C-alpha positions as a Python dict, from the first residue, in 0.01 Angstrom:
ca = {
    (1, 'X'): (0, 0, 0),
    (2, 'X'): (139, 337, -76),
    (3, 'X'): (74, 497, 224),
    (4, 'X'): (267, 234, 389),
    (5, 'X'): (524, 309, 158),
    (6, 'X'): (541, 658, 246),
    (7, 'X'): (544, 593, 607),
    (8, 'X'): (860, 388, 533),
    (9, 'X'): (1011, 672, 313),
    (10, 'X'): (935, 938, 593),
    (11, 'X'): (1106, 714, 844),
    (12, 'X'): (1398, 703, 655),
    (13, 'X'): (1431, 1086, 601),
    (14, 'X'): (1360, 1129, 1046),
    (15, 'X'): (1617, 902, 1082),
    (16, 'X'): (1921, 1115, 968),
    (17, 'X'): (2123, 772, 903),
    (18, 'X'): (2206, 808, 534),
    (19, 'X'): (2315, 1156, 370),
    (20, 'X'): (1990, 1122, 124),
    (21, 'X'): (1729, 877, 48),
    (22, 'X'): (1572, 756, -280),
    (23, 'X'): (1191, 717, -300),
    (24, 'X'): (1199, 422, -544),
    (25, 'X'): (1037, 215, -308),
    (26, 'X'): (745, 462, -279),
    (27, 'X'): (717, 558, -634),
    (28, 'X'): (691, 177, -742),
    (29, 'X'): (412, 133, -555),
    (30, 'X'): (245, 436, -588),
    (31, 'X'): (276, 414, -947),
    (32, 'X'): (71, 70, -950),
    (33, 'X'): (-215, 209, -780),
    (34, 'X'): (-136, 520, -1061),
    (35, 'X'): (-10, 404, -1401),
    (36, 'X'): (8, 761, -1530),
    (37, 'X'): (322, 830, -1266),
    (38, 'X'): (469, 511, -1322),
    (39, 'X'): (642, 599, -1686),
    (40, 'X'): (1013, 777, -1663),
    (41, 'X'): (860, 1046, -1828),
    (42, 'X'): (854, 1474, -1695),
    (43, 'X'): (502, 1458, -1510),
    (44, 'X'): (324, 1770, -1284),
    (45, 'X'): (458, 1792, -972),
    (46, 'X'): (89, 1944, -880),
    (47, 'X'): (-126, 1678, -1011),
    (48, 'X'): (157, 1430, -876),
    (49, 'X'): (40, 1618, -524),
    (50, 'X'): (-332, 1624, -556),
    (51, 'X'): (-270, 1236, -641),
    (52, 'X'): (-20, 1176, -316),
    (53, 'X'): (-265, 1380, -73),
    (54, 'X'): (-607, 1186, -197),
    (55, 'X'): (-431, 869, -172),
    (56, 'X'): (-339, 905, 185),
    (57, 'X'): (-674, 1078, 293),
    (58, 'X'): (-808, 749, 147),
    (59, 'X'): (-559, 537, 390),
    (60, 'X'): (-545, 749, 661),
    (61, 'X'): (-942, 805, 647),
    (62, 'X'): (-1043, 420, 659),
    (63, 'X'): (-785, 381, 969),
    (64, 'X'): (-890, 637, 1170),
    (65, 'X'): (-1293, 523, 1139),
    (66, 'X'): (-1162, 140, 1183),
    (67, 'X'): (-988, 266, 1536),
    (68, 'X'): (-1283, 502, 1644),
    (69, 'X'): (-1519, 164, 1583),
    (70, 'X'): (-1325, -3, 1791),
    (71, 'X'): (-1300, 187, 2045),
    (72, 'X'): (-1687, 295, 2047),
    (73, 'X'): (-1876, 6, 1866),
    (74, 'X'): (-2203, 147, 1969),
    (75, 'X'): (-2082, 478, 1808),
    (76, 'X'): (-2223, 417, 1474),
    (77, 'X'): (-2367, 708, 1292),
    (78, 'X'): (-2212, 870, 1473),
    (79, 'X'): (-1862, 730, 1343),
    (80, 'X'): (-1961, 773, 1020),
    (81, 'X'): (-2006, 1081, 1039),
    (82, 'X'): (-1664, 1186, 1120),
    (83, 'X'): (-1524, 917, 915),
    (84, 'X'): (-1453, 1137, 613),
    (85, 'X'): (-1173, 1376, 789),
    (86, 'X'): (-817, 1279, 788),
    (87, 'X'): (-480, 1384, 923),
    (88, 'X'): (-446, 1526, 560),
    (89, 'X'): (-763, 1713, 583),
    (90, 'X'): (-707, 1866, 902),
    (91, 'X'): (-360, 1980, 764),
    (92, 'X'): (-398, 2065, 430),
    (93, 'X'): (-773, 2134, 312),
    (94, 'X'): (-945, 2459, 346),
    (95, 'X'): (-1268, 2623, 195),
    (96, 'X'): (-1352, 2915, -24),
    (97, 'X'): (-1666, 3047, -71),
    (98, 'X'): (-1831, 3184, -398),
    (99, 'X'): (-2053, 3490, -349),
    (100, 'X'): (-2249, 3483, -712),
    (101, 'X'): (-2465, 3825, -734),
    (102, 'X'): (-2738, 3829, -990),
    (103, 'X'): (-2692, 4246, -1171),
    (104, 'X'): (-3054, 4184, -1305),
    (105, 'X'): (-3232, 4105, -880),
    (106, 'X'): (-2901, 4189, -686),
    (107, 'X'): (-3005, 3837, -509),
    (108, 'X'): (-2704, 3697, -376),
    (109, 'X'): (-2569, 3317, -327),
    (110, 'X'): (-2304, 3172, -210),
    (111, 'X'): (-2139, 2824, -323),
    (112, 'X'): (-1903, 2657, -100),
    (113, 'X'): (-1600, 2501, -246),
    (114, 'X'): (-1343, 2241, -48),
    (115, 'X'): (-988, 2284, -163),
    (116, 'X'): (-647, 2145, -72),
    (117, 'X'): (-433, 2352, -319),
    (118, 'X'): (-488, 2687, -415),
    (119, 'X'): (-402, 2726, -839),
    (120, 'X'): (-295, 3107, -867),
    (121, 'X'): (-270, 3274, -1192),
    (122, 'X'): (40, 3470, -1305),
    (123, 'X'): (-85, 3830, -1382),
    (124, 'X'): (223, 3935, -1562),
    (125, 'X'): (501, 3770, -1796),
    (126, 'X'): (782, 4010, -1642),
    (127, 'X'): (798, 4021, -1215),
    (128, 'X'): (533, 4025, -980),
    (129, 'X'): (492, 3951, -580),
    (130, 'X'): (286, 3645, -476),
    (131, 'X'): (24, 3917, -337),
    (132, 'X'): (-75, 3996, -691),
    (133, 'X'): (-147, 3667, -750),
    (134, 'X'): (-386, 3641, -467),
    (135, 'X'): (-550, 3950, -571),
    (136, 'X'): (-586, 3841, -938),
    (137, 'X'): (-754, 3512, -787),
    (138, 'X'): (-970, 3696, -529),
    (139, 'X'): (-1089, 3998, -776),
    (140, 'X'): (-1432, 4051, -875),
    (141, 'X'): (-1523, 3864, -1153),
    (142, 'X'): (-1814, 3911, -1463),
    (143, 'X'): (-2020, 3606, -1545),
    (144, 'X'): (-2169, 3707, -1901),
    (145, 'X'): (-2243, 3539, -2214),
    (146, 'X'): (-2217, 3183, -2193),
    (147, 'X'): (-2074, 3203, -1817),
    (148, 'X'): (-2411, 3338, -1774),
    (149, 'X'): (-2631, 3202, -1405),
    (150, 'X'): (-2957, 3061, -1330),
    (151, 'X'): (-3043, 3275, -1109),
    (152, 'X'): (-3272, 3113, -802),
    (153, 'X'): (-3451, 3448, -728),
    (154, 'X'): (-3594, 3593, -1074),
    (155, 'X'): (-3593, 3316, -1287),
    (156, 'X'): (-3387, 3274, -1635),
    (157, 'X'): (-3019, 3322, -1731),
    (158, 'X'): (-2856, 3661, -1595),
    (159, 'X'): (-2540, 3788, -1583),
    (160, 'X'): (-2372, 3775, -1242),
    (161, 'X'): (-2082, 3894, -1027),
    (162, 'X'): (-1866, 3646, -838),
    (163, 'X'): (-1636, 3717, -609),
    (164, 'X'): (-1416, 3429, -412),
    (165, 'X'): (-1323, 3447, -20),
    (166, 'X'): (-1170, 3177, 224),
    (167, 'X'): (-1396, 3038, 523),
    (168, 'X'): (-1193, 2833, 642),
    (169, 'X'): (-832, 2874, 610),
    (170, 'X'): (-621, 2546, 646),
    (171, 'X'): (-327, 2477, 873),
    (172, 'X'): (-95, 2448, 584),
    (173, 'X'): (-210, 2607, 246),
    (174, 'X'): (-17, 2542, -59),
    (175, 'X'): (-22, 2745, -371),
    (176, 'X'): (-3, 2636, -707),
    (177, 'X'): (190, 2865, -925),
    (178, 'X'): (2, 2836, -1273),
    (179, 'X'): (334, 2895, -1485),
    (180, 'X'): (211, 2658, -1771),
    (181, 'X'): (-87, 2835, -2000),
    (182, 'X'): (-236, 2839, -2307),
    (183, 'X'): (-154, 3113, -2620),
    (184, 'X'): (-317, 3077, -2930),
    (185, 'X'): (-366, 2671, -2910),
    (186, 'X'): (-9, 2611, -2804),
    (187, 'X'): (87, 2576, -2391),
    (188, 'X'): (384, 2721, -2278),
    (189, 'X'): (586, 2820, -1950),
    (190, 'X'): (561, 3128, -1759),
    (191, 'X'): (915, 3211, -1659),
    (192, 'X'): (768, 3523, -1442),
    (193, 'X'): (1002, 3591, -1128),
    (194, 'X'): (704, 3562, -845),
    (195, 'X'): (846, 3711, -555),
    (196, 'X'): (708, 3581, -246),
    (197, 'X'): (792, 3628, 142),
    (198, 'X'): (970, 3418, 349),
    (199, 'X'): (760, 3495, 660),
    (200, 'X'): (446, 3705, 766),
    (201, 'X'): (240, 3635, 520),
    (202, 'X'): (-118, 3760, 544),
    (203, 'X'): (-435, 3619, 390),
    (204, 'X'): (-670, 3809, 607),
    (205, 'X'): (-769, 4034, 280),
    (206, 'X'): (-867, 3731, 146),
    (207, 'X'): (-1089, 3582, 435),
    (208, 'X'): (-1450, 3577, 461),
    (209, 'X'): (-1617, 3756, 794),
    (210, 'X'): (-1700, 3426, 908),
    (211, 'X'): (-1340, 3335, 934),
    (212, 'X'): (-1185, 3436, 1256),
    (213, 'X'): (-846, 3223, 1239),
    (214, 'X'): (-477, 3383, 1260),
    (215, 'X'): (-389, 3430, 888),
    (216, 'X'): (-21, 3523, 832),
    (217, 'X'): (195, 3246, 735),
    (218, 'X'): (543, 3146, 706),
    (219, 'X'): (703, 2917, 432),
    (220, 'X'): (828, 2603, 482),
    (221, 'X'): (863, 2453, 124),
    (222, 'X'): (938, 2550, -251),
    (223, 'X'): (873, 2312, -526),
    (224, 'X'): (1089, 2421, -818),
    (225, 'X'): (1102, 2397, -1181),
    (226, 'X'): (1385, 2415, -1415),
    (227, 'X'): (1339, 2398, -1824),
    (228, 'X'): (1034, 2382, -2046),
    (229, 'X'): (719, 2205, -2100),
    (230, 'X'): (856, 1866, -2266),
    (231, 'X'): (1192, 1839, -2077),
    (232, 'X'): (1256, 1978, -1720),
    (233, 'X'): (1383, 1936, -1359),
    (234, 'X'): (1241, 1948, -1039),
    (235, 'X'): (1424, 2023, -719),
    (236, 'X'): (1285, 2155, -362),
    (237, 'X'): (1375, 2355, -71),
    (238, 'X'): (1262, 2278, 276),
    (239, 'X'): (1307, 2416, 617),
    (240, 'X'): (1385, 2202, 899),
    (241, 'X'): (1047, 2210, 1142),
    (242, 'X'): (1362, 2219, 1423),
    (243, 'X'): (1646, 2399, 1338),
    (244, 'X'): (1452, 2635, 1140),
    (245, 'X'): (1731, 2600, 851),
    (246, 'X'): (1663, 2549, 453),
    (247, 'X'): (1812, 2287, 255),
    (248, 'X'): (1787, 2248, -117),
    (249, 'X'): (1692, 1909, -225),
    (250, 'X'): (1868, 1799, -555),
    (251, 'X'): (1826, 1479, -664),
    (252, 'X'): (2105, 1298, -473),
    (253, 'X'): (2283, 1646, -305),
    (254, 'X'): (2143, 1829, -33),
    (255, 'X'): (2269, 2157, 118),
    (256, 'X'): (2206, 2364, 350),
    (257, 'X'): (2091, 2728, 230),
    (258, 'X'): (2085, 3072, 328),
    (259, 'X'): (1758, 3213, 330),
    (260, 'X'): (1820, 3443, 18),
    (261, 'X'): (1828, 3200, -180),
    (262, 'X'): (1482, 3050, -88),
    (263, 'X'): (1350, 3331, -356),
    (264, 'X'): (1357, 3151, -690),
    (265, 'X'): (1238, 3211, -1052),
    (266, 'X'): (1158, 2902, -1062),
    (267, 'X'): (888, 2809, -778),
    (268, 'X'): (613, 2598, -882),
    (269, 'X'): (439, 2519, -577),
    (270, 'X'): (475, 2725, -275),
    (271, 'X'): (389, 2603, 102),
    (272, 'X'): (289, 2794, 394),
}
């Protein structure tokens, strides 16, 4: 079972006996359950994620309501009911909610969305801060034409507003830069420096009034990307939950890193 796998693999990492460790182990099995990641071939490292994180929700999930059952068998329903969360979910999901106005009423609904990754897009090809991203995913949006609603209050397809906020923000919220985009029928890379803060980062423009949690954030991993759409390389830097230092994780070399060089041209995915 994968999860088991990946138990294994983060046992290996805690243990600090070898100078780096090889997830071959984990990958083979993972790729059974997922052909697609099985091939020696560039894949996304986000879809790769969403993939890794539903797979152990899964796991983790069916454990958790096997252990409450046994130690409550009368429990029922009331097991069930809780059996959908997860150490995963806990960590890493979060919720946004849609507020869709209707400019022919003004009657206003909101649709609830679960998400464990946040896909931000790029609003420029040159520089810009990971704030602009958040506001270019948060903005005020038109729904016209054939984004048109069908809107609940007066009946018929109108044109809306909608206008994204977090409820709930998660524990750890990861961002997916969305460097790879369509122009004119052909996808390419966004090589846009994103420049993006190490610590004290605040979401609380983003929240919804129901949300009363503490909002600023401090990073703790960077997914890179290095080269283009058919041929590329992934590396990652990641601070020690301890010592509070970064290393860069290279295939077979890691280092230890100033925190300068956290900020990259090349982050992918961004966690927090």
């Amino acid at each position: 079972e994968s999860a088991t796998a990946f138990g294994c693999l983060m046992s290996d990492m805690w243990l600090g006996e070898f100078d780096y460790v090889s997830p071959e182990a984990f990958h083979s099995v993972f790729g059974k359950r997922y052909p697609a990641f099985s091939r020696r071939t560039q894949h996304d490292a986000q879809e790769f994620l969403i993939c890794v994180l539903d797979d152990l929700h899964e796991a983790f999930k069916e454990v958790r309501a096997q252990l409450q059952e046994r130690q409550s068998p009368a429990a029922g329903a009331s097991t069930r009911s809780i059996s959908g969360t997860s150490i995963i979910t806990q960590l890493f999901e979060g919720q946004l909610s849609y507020a869709i106005r209707c400019l022919k009423c003004t009657g206003l609904s909101d649709r609830p969305e679960s998400f464990t990754i946040l896909s931000l897009p790029i609003p420029s090809t040159s520089a810009c801060s990971l704030q602009d991203c958040l506001e270019c995913f948060f903005q005020l949006d038109m729904l016209t034409r054939n984004n048109q609603i069908h809107c609940y209050w007066c009946g018929g397809n109108q044109d809306a507003t909608v206008k994204a906020s977090i409820t709930r923000a998660p524990k750890i919220i990861i961002f997916h830069l969305k460097r790879f985009a369509w122009e004119d029928k052909n996808r390419r890379k966004l090589s846009t420096t994103v420049c993006y803060p190490i610590n004290d980062l605040d979401l609380s423009p983003y929240l919804s009034a129901s949300c009363h949690k503490t909002t600023e954030y401090s990073l703790c991993a960077v997914v890179n990307h290095a080269g283009d759409l058919d041929y590329g390389h992934y590396t990652a830097f990641c601070k020690h939950s301890v010592t509070e230092h970064w290393y860069s994780f290279d295939d077979a070399q890691v280092t230890k890193i100033p925190d300068s060089a956290v900020q990259a041209d090349t982050a992918y995915l961004l966690f927090y």
